[in-house]
Structure formats: C-alpha cells, structure tokens
Short mmCIF file of C-alpha atoms in Angstrom, two decimals:
data_model
loop_
_atom_site.label_atom_id
_atom_site.label_comp_id
_atom_site.label_asym_id
_atom_site.label_seq_id
_atom_site.Cartn_x
_atom_site.Cartn_y
_atom_site.Cartn_z
CA MET Y 1 195.98 193.15 88.36
CA SER Y 2 195.18 194.88 85.09
CA ALA Y 3 192.12 197.10 84.78
CA VAL Y 4 190.51 195.16 81.92
CA SER Y 5 186.78 194.58 81.98
CA ASP Y 6 185.50 191.21 83.12
CA GLN Y 7 183.97 190.59 79.69
CA SER Y 8 187.36 190.83 77.96
CA LEU Y 9 189.01 188.37 80.34
CA ASN Y 10 190.24 184.94 79.39
CA PRO Y 11 187.27 182.74 80.42
CA PHE Y 12 189.39 180.63 82.75
CA ILE Y 13 190.80 183.68 84.49
CA ARG Y 14 187.17 184.67 85.04
CA ILE Y 15 186.48 181.19 86.44
CA ARG Y 16 189.45 181.50 88.76
CA ARG Y 17 188.05 184.75 90.13
CA GLN Y 18 184.66 183.16 90.75
CA LEU Y 19 186.29 180.23 92.56
CA HIS Y 20 188.48 182.60 94.55
CA GLN Y 21 185.36 184.13 96.09
CA ILE Y 22 184.02 180.82 97.49
CA PRO Y 23 186.93 179.25 99.44
CA GLU Y 24 185.94 176.26 101.57
CA PRO Y 25 187.75 173.90 103.97
CA GLY Y 26 188.54 170.25 103.29
CA PHE Y 27 185.54 167.95 102.77
CA ALA Y 28 183.26 171.00 102.98
CA GLU Y 29 183.79 172.19 99.38
CA PHE Y 30 180.06 172.08 98.64
CA LYS Y 31 179.78 175.31 96.64
CA THR Y 32 183.04 174.53 94.84
CA GLN Y 33 181.83 171.07 93.85
CA GLN Y 34 178.53 172.48 92.60
CA PHE Y 35 180.36 175.16 90.62
CA ILE Y 36 182.41 172.48 88.84
CA LEU Y 37 179.37 170.29 88.21
CA ASP Y 38 177.41 173.25 86.81
CA TYR Y 39 180.31 174.11 84.50
CA LEU Y 40 180.59 170.52 83.27
CA ALA Y 41 176.83 170.41 82.65
CA GLY Y 42 177.28 173.24 80.15
CA LEU Y 43 179.73 171.25 78.00
CA PRO Y 44 178.77 168.81 75.22
CA GLN Y 45 177.70 165.65 77.06
CA GLU Y 46 178.35 163.02 74.40
CA ARG Y 47 182.05 162.73 75.31
CA LEU Y 48 181.85 163.41 79.00
CA GLN Y 49 181.35 161.10 81.99
CA VAL Y 50 181.06 162.57 85.50
CA ARG Y 51 181.17 161.05 88.97
CA THR Y 52 181.32 162.57 92.44
CA TRP Y 53 183.16 161.28 95.48
CA ARG Y 54 182.35 163.08 98.73
CA THR Y 55 182.99 166.74 97.79
CA GLY Y 56 185.26 165.82 94.89
CA VAL Y 57 184.55 165.37 91.19
CA LEU Y 58 185.91 162.90 88.64
CA MET Y 59 185.45 163.56 84.93
CA ARG Y 60 186.36 161.09 82.19
CA ILE Y 61 186.69 161.77 78.46
CA PRO Y 62 186.74 158.52 76.45
CA GLY Y 63 189.44 158.35 73.80
CA THR Y 64 188.89 157.71 70.10
CA ALA Y 65 190.92 154.45 70.16
CA PRO Y 66 192.18 154.12 73.74
CA ARG Y 67 195.20 152.10 74.79
CA ARG Y 68 195.55 153.68 78.24
CA CYS Y 69 194.17 156.42 80.49
CA ILE Y 70 196.03 159.66 81.24
CA GLY Y 71 195.09 161.35 84.52
CA TYR Y 72 195.30 164.94 85.72
CA ARG Y 73 194.55 166.15 89.26
CA ALA Y 74 193.59 169.54 90.73
CA ASP Y 75 192.98 170.21 94.43
CA MET Y 76 189.93 172.14 95.64
CA ASP Y 77 190.10 173.29 99.26
CA ALA Y 78 191.14 176.57 100.85
CA LEU Y 79 192.93 177.73 103.98
CA PRO Y 80 191.59 179.16 107.27
CA LEU Y 81 192.93 182.68 106.64
CA ASP Y 82 191.44 186.17 106.58
CA GLU Y 83 192.28 187.55 103.13
CA GLU Y 84 194.41 190.73 103.00
CA THR Y 85 194.80 191.16 99.25
CA THR Y 86 193.86 194.23 97.19
CA LEU Y 87 191.74 192.14 94.82
CA PRO Y 88 188.20 193.30 93.94
CA PHE Y 89 187.08 189.64 93.96
CA LYS Y 90 188.07 188.76 97.53
CA SER Y 91 186.76 185.82 99.49
CA THR Y 92 183.10 186.08 100.43
CA HIS Y 93 183.58 183.44 103.13
CA PRO Y 94 185.02 185.12 106.25
CA GLY Y 95 187.96 183.28 107.71
CA TYR Y 96 188.80 181.35 104.53
CA MET Y 97 191.00 182.17 101.54
CA HIS Y 98 192.49 180.49 98.49
CA ALA Y 99 196.05 181.29 99.57
CA CYS Y 100 197.69 178.21 98.05
CA GLY Y 101 196.51 178.57 94.48
CA HIS Y 102 193.86 175.86 94.41
CA ASP Y 103 191.48 178.26 92.67
CA MET Y 104 194.04 178.56 89.86
CA HIS Y 105 194.65 174.80 89.86
CA MET Y 106 190.93 174.15 89.29
CA ALA Y 107 190.58 176.85 86.63
CA ILE Y 108 193.53 175.38 84.72
CA ALA Y 109 192.07 171.86 84.92
CA LEU Y 110 188.72 173.14 83.61
CA GLY Y 111 190.53 174.85 80.75
CA VAL Y 112 192.40 171.69 79.80
CA LEU Y 113 189.38 169.38 80.00
CA THR Y 114 187.27 171.85 77.99
CA HIS Y 115 189.78 171.63 75.17
CA PHE Y 116 189.67 167.84 75.13
CA VAL Y 117 185.88 167.65 75.30
CA HIS Y 118 185.90 169.48 71.95
CA HIS Y 119 189.13 167.88 70.64
CA PRO Y 120 189.32 164.29 71.92
CA VAL Y 121 192.58 162.38 71.66
CA ARG Y 122 193.27 158.71 71.14
CA ASP Y 123 193.60 157.81 74.85
CA ASP Y 124 191.08 158.10 77.66
CA LEU Y 125 191.55 161.13 79.92
CA LEU Y 126 190.61 161.41 83.59
CA PHE Y 127 190.36 164.75 85.41
CA VAL Y 128 190.31 164.53 89.20
CA PHE Y 129 189.13 167.42 91.39
CA GLN Y 130 190.34 166.33 94.80
CA PRO Y 131 189.09 167.77 98.11
CA ALA Y 132 190.94 168.27 101.40
CA GLU Y 133 194.56 168.59 100.26
CA GLU Y 134 195.27 171.08 103.04
CA GLY Y 135 193.80 168.65 105.55
CA PRO Y 136 192.74 166.19 106.70
CA GLY Y 137 193.92 164.71 103.39
CA GLY Y 138 191.74 163.71 100.48
CA ALA Y 139 194.16 161.94 98.14
CA GLN Y 140 194.58 158.69 100.05
CA PRO Y 141 190.87 157.96 100.67
CA MET Y 142 189.97 159.06 97.13
CA LEU Y 143 192.64 156.74 95.73
CA GLU Y 144 191.04 153.85 97.63
CA SER Y 145 187.46 154.69 96.57
CA GLU Y 146 185.54 152.55 94.09
CA GLU Y 147 184.76 155.68 92.07
CA PHE Y 148 188.45 156.27 91.44
CA ARG Y 149 189.65 152.66 91.27
CA SER Y 150 187.26 151.75 88.46
CA TRP Y 151 188.63 154.67 86.41
CA LYS Y 152 192.25 154.42 87.63
CA PRO Y 153 194.62 156.06 85.12
CA ASP Y 154 197.88 154.54 83.88
CA CYS Y 155 199.82 157.76 84.50
CA MET Y 156 198.95 160.96 86.34
CA PHE Y 157 200.11 164.57 86.46
CA ALA Y 158 199.53 167.71 88.53
CA LEU Y 159 200.96 171.18 89.05
CA HIS Y 160 201.36 173.65 91.90
CA ILE Y 161 201.74 177.41 91.65
CA ALA Y 162 205.17 178.79 92.60
CA PRO Y 163 205.36 182.45 93.72
CA GLU Y 164 209.13 182.66 93.25
CA TYR Y 165 209.22 181.85 89.51
CA PRO Y 166 208.21 184.26 86.71
CA VAL Y 167 205.17 183.60 84.54
CA GLY Y 168 206.12 181.31 81.67
CA THR Y 169 208.40 179.16 83.82
CA ILE Y 170 207.92 175.46 84.55
CA ALA Y 171 210.14 174.13 87.36
CA VAL Y 172 210.47 170.39 87.89
CA LYS Y 173 212.92 167.58 88.63
CA PRO Y 174 212.92 163.80 88.53
CA GLY Y 175 212.79 162.01 91.88
CA ILE Y 176 211.77 163.59 95.16
CA LEU Y 177 210.08 166.98 94.76
CA PHE Y 178 208.20 167.49 98.05
CA ALA Y 179 208.94 166.18 101.53
CA ASN Y 180 207.27 163.65 103.80
CA THR Y 181 205.21 165.62 106.31
CA SER Y 182 203.44 165.02 109.60
CA GLU Y 183 201.44 167.29 111.84
CA LEU Y 184 202.30 167.24 115.54
CA PHE Y 185 200.02 167.94 118.52
CA ILE Y 186 201.18 167.30 122.09
CA ASP Y 187 198.94 167.85 125.11
CA LEU Y 188 200.40 167.99 128.64
CA VAL Y 189 198.22 167.73 131.75
CA GLY Y 190 199.59 168.51 135.20
CA LYS Y 191 197.95 170.20 138.16
CA SER Y 192 196.91 173.83 138.30
CA GLY Y 193 197.07 175.93 141.43
CA HIS Y 194 197.61 179.33 143.02
CA ALA Y 195 200.82 181.11 142.05
CA ALA Y 196 201.61 181.53 145.77
CA TYR Y 197 201.70 177.74 146.26
CA PRO Y 198 203.82 176.30 143.44
CA HIS Y 199 204.76 173.25 145.53
CA GLN Y 200 201.13 172.13 145.43
CA ALA Y 201 200.91 172.22 141.62
CA ASN Y 202 202.59 170.68 138.57
CA ASP Y 203 203.42 173.64 136.37
CA MET Y 204 202.78 173.03 132.67
CA VAL Y 205 204.40 176.32 131.66
CA LEU Y 206 207.73 174.81 132.65
CA ALA Y 207 206.96 171.37 131.22
CA THR Y 208 205.72 172.72 127.89
CA SER Y 209 208.63 175.17 127.57
CA HIS Y 210 211.24 172.50 128.32
CA LEU Y 211 209.67 170.17 125.77
CA ALA Y 212 209.50 172.85 123.08
CA ILE Y 213 213.24 173.54 123.49
CA GLN Y 214 214.11 169.84 123.43
CA LEU Y 215 212.09 169.21 120.28
CA HIS Y 216 214.03 171.86 118.38
CA HIS Y 217 217.30 170.02 119.12
CA ILE Y 218 216.21 166.75 117.49
CA VAL Y 219 217.30 167.58 113.95
CA SER Y 220 220.68 169.05 114.91
CA ARG Y 221 221.65 166.13 117.16
CA ASN Y 222 219.82 163.09 115.78
CA ILE Y 223 219.58 163.46 112.00
CA ASP Y 224 222.44 163.02 109.52
CA PRO Y 225 223.63 166.53 108.56
CA LEU Y 226 223.61 165.44 104.90
CA ASP Y 227 219.92 164.59 105.16
CA SER Y 228 217.19 167.26 105.37
CA ALA Y 229 214.59 167.49 108.13
CA ILE Y 230 212.58 170.11 109.99
CA VAL Y 231 210.80 170.12 113.33
CA THR Y 232 208.88 173.35 113.89
CA ILE Y 233 206.64 174.22 116.82
CA GLY Y 234 204.38 176.94 115.47
CA LYS Y 235 201.87 177.31 118.28
CA VAL Y 236 202.03 177.00 122.08
CA THR Y 237 198.95 177.30 124.27
CA ILE Y 238 199.42 177.49 128.06
CA GLY Y 239 197.68 179.18 130.97
CA THR Y 240 194.71 181.44 131.58
CA LYS Y 241 195.86 184.15 134.06
CA GLN Y 242 199.09 185.58 135.44
CA ASN Y 243 198.57 184.32 139.01
CA ILE Y 244 197.34 180.81 138.16
CA ILE Y 245 199.84 178.00 137.68
CA ALA Y 246 198.88 176.38 134.40
CA GLY Y 247 197.64 172.82 134.63
CA LYS Y 248 197.54 172.23 130.88
CA GLY Y 249 199.81 172.96 127.94
CA ARG Y 250 199.62 172.26 124.22
CA LEU Y 251 202.24 172.28 121.48
CA GLU Y 252 201.33 172.31 117.78
CA GLY Y 253 203.87 171.86 115.04
CA THR Y 254 205.03 170.13 111.90
CA ILE Y 255 207.68 167.57 110.91
CA ARG Y 256 209.17 167.45 107.41
CA THR Y 257 211.78 165.06 106.07
CA LEU Y 258 213.21 163.94 102.74
CA SER Y 259 213.37 160.30 103.86
CA MET Y 260 210.96 158.02 105.69
CA ASP Y 261 213.84 156.77 107.85
CA SER Y 262 214.35 160.27 109.21
CA MET Y 263 210.60 160.66 109.81
CA ARG Y 264 210.56 157.41 111.84
CA LYS Y 265 213.64 158.48 113.80
CA ILE Y 266 212.20 161.92 114.63
CA LYS Y 267 208.91 160.45 115.81
CA SER Y 268 210.76 157.93 117.97
CA ARG Y 269 212.81 160.72 119.59
CA ILE Y 270 209.67 162.80 120.20
CA GLU Y 271 208.02 159.85 121.96
CA ALA Y 272 211.11 159.35 124.15
CA MET Y 273 211.28 163.05 125.04
CA VAL Y 274 207.60 163.14 125.95
CA ARG Y 275 208.03 160.13 128.25
CA GLY Y 276 210.91 161.98 129.91
CA ILE Y 277 208.81 165.09 130.41
CA GLU Y 278 206.07 162.99 131.99
CA GLU Y 279 208.56 161.64 134.53
CA SER Y 280 210.35 164.92 135.15
CA PHE Y 281 207.23 167.05 135.65
CA GLU Y 282 204.84 164.40 137.00
CA CYS Y 283 202.32 165.03 134.24
CA GLU Y 284 200.46 163.05 131.61
CA ALA Y 285 201.03 163.61 127.90
CA THR Y 286 199.41 162.52 124.65
CA ILE Y 287 200.75 162.78 121.10
CA ASP Y 288 198.57 163.18 118.01
CA TRP Y 289 200.41 162.95 114.68
CA GLY Y 290 197.49 164.56 112.78
CA ALA Y 291 197.61 164.41 108.99
CA ASN Y 292 200.61 162.60 107.50
CA TYR Y 293 201.60 163.01 103.83
CA CYS Y 294 204.16 160.92 102.00
CA GLN Y 295 206.75 162.50 99.75
CA VAL Y 296 205.97 163.58 96.19
CA TYR Y 297 208.32 161.41 94.14
CA ASN Y 298 208.32 162.18 90.43
CA ASP Y 299 208.65 159.13 88.18
CA GLU Y 300 212.07 159.54 86.59
CA PRO Y 301 211.35 158.33 83.02
CA LEU Y 302 208.08 160.26 82.71
CA THR Y 303 209.52 163.45 84.24
CA THR Y 304 212.60 163.29 82.02
CA GLU Y 305 210.36 162.77 78.99
CA PHE Y 306 208.30 165.84 79.97
CA MET Y 307 211.43 167.94 80.48
CA ASP Y 308 212.85 166.85 77.11
CA TRP Y 309 209.52 167.71 75.47
CA LEU Y 310 209.59 171.20 77.04
CA ARG Y 311 213.13 171.76 75.75
CA GLN Y 312 212.20 170.63 72.24
CA THR Y 313 208.99 172.66 71.98
CA ASN Y 314 210.24 175.73 73.86
CA ILE Y 315 206.63 176.27 74.90
CA ALA Y 316 207.76 177.40 78.37
CA ASN Y 317 210.99 178.21 80.17
CA LEU Y 318 212.21 175.05 81.90
CA THR Y 319 214.00 175.29 85.24
CA VAL Y 320 215.44 172.24 86.98
CA CYS Y 321 214.48 172.93 90.59
CA LYS Y 322 215.64 171.53 93.90
CA GLU Y 323 213.47 169.47 96.21
CA ALA Y 324 211.33 171.46 98.66
CA MET Y 325 210.23 170.83 102.24
CA THR Y 326 206.62 171.60 101.36
CA GLY Y 327 204.04 168.83 101.67
CA GLU Y 328 201.41 167.66 99.18
CA ASP Y 329 199.11 164.65 99.33
CA PHE Y 330 199.43 164.12 95.56
CA GLY Y 331 202.32 161.92 96.69
CA TYR Y 332 199.79 159.20 97.54
CA PHE Y 333 198.67 159.06 93.91
CA LEU Y 334 202.30 158.81 92.79
CA GLN Y 335 202.89 155.86 95.14
CA LYS Y 336 200.40 153.84 93.07
CA ILE Y 337 200.49 155.51 89.65
CA PRO Y 338 203.57 156.72 87.73
CA GLY Y 339 203.54 160.45 87.09
CA PHE Y 340 204.86 163.79 88.24
CA MET Y 341 204.06 167.21 89.65
CA PHE Y 342 205.65 170.46 88.49
CA TRP Y 343 205.85 174.06 89.71
CA LEU Y 344 204.10 176.78 87.68
CA GLY Y 345 205.58 180.27 87.97
CA VAL Y 346 203.09 182.93 89.11
CA ASP Y 347 205.50 185.75 90.04
CA THR Y 348 204.27 187.24 93.32
CA PRO Y 349 206.30 188.62 96.26
CA TYR Y 350 204.14 186.85 98.84
CA GLY Y 351 204.61 183.16 99.51
CA LEU Y 352 202.15 180.30 99.65
CA HIS Y 353 199.71 180.47 102.60
CA HIS Y 354 200.23 184.24 102.94
CA PRO Y 355 197.05 186.35 103.31
CA LYS Y 356 198.36 188.87 100.75
CA ILE Y 357 199.35 186.45 97.98
CA GLU Y 358 198.16 187.63 94.54
CA PRO Y 359 199.36 185.17 91.87
CA ASN Y 360 199.73 186.54 88.36
CA GLU Y 361 196.69 185.21 86.49
CA GLU Y 362 198.53 185.26 83.17
CA ALA Y 363 200.01 181.94 84.29
CA ILE Y 364 196.60 180.31 83.75
CA PRO Y 365 196.59 180.37 79.90
CA VAL Y 366 200.29 179.42 79.96
CA ALA Y 367 199.54 176.28 81.97
CA ILE Y 368 196.49 175.40 79.88
CA ARG Y 369 198.55 175.58 76.70
CA VAL Y 370 201.43 173.54 78.15
CA LEU Y 371 199.12 170.81 79.44
CA THR Y 372 196.88 170.57 76.37
CA GLU Y 373 199.84 170.35 74.01
CA TYR Y 374 201.73 167.92 76.22
CA ILE Y 375 198.75 165.59 76.72
CA THR Y 376 197.98 165.74 72.98
CA TRP Y 377 201.58 164.76 72.23
CA LYS Y 378 201.61 162.09 74.93
CA ALA Y 379 198.37 160.55 73.68
CA SER Y 380 199.74 160.40 70.12
CA LYS Y 381 202.75 158.31 71.20
CA GLU Y 382 202.84 154.56 71.17
CA THR Y 383 202.81 153.08 74.69
#
C-alpha cells in the first residue's frame, strides 16, 4: 500500500477502506447497508430511486429514453476470519474480515452508479447490492422478492476480484465460469463409553474416520475422469477426552462440480455410504446439504460481445480464462437473466478467503472505467 495521504486518495479507494473496516456476516450487514444508503442520500436525488430488501439495497437510475434495463450486482457480506493483514484500516469487527473482495466490489459499484447519476444514458440502470453471498445465500431469495421482480433488468453483469491476475487484466470466458457447489454436514450418533469397555459402546471415531476416507474416493471411482468434481472434508469433530469412547462425530465439507449430473451422482453416493456406515457401526446419521449454489454460466452472445468490445477498445488486458471450481450465488441471477461475470485482476500473493489478502486498490479505478465505458456503449446500441 502506498503512503499517500487519505485526502489524496481516489474517493472510491477511500470508500473501500471504510467498508473494509465494517465487515459483517450474511443478512447482518446493517452497518454496510446504512453506509450505502447514506452515500446514496448524498447524490442528486432527481435521477435516483432507492429500495431496500432485508439488508440489501437496490438503486435504479431511469434512462433518458429507455428501451430496456441494464443490471449490475455487487455482494456485501464478509467472512468469519480474524484479519492478519498489515493494513492500517483493518477490520474493527473482531472475527470478521472482507477476505473475498466484497468491499472492493461495493466500492466499484458505487463508483459506476455515481457516474451515471451525473451522466444518465438512454436505458434504465439497476444497481443491486446483494447480501449473504458467502452464506446462507442471498441471490435466490432476492431474485424472488417483489422489490427485485418489479425492477427486473433485461441483462445483468458482475465481477469478482482475482488475486492471480495483474491489475489492468480482465479474465472471462463464455459458458460455465464457476462450479455448482453444495455444503456438506454429516452428524453420526453412536454410544459413548469408557475406553476400557469398547464392547459396550459404538465408537464414532472409527465410524467418522471410515466415512471420511470413503467420501474422498467418490470422485476417483464414480465420476467420469473427463468431468471435474471435488469432495473435500475440511473439518472433523469427534470426542472430548482421551479415555472416553466418542459417541458423536461430525464431518463438514464441500462438494463442487461442473455439471448438475455429477452433483446428483455425488449426493446419491454420499447417501448410500452413510446408510452403510449406519449399518456397519450401529449408529444413526443425518445429512445436511447446507447452502447450495448453481453454476455461474455466462451468456455466450453477451460475453463474446463484451470480449470483442475489450479487444477493440484496448481499455484493459483481456485474458480468456478457464472455468474455476469456486462457487458464487450470482449464478441464480444468470439462470433467469442473461449476463456474465468476469474476473478483475488485483495482483496479490494471497488467495481469496486468506486472512492476509491485500488486493491492489489500483484495480478499483480500472474496473470503474471499464464498467462505465462498457455500459455507456451498451446503452447506446440498438436492442
């Protein structure tokens, strides 16, 4: 981070820093929502319409001679992490951090909408600040809300920061960009007992361990090698003391696939394996699939048009990326509305969800310029 004074900063970099200090979990983004509303209240009101939905915000700018509505979405929530960056504007909320770039996403959206409040285009514009992307999932219920449906756009765009790309790079592809995802929680209940009397107990250390090993064989032995899928168990909780046979065990993990067929197949195999564990270890088990996100599938004509526009304008360096196994609930918007998401290079050695991630803030004005110029061009075209 450069040692420039706060007063000389780009105003939307300053906004990002303010948002970075108030990270909040999904559907509890109260300070974040108020920050956005206060900012919008300071803009000229004659071309600005604002609605709230739960902890989200929708902002509409009527066009000068509208034929359609162009939508743009930014997510709002943070992650349950203790921040370990060197930043002087760290999180002031212990246990929470903007480690996935949502602070930057919001600052960029505010920069773009500010431009169009002062420089309206022909078409209507809708800016969506969506809560709970990290969980339990805000896109699907927001999409179904009356507040959104009555302002539903005809096309919709979004971005996500990408640590691996340099500033000035836009990475995108037509078709599938992000995977289908599902959380996975499995609870096993047996019978606890004294370590000296194992025959009088049903040991959940053994049951949970056997199941964890079996689950990691699903992809290699049940999914087409030419397809892509992941089953990861990231957390195991069993036992309380070294001389007590554990009566309960819990597995927590994630499933990611590039096809819904593979997602269905993996879930079916998990259910069969859990039934087998119940029989083998004389225990009871429950499965909770948690939050499920559909794939992010970029509309091919719109994405190709955007890529061609980037090549023609040379406003940013275009990279045609590969699909990723990350998950994003923006996919629910794209199921109903044609559009696309792209990666924005922020050039940092630490990955998404890392407590030390420090995205390069110079990507913020780059993204604002790309989006304002693209939307201006898009709104000038005939439908």
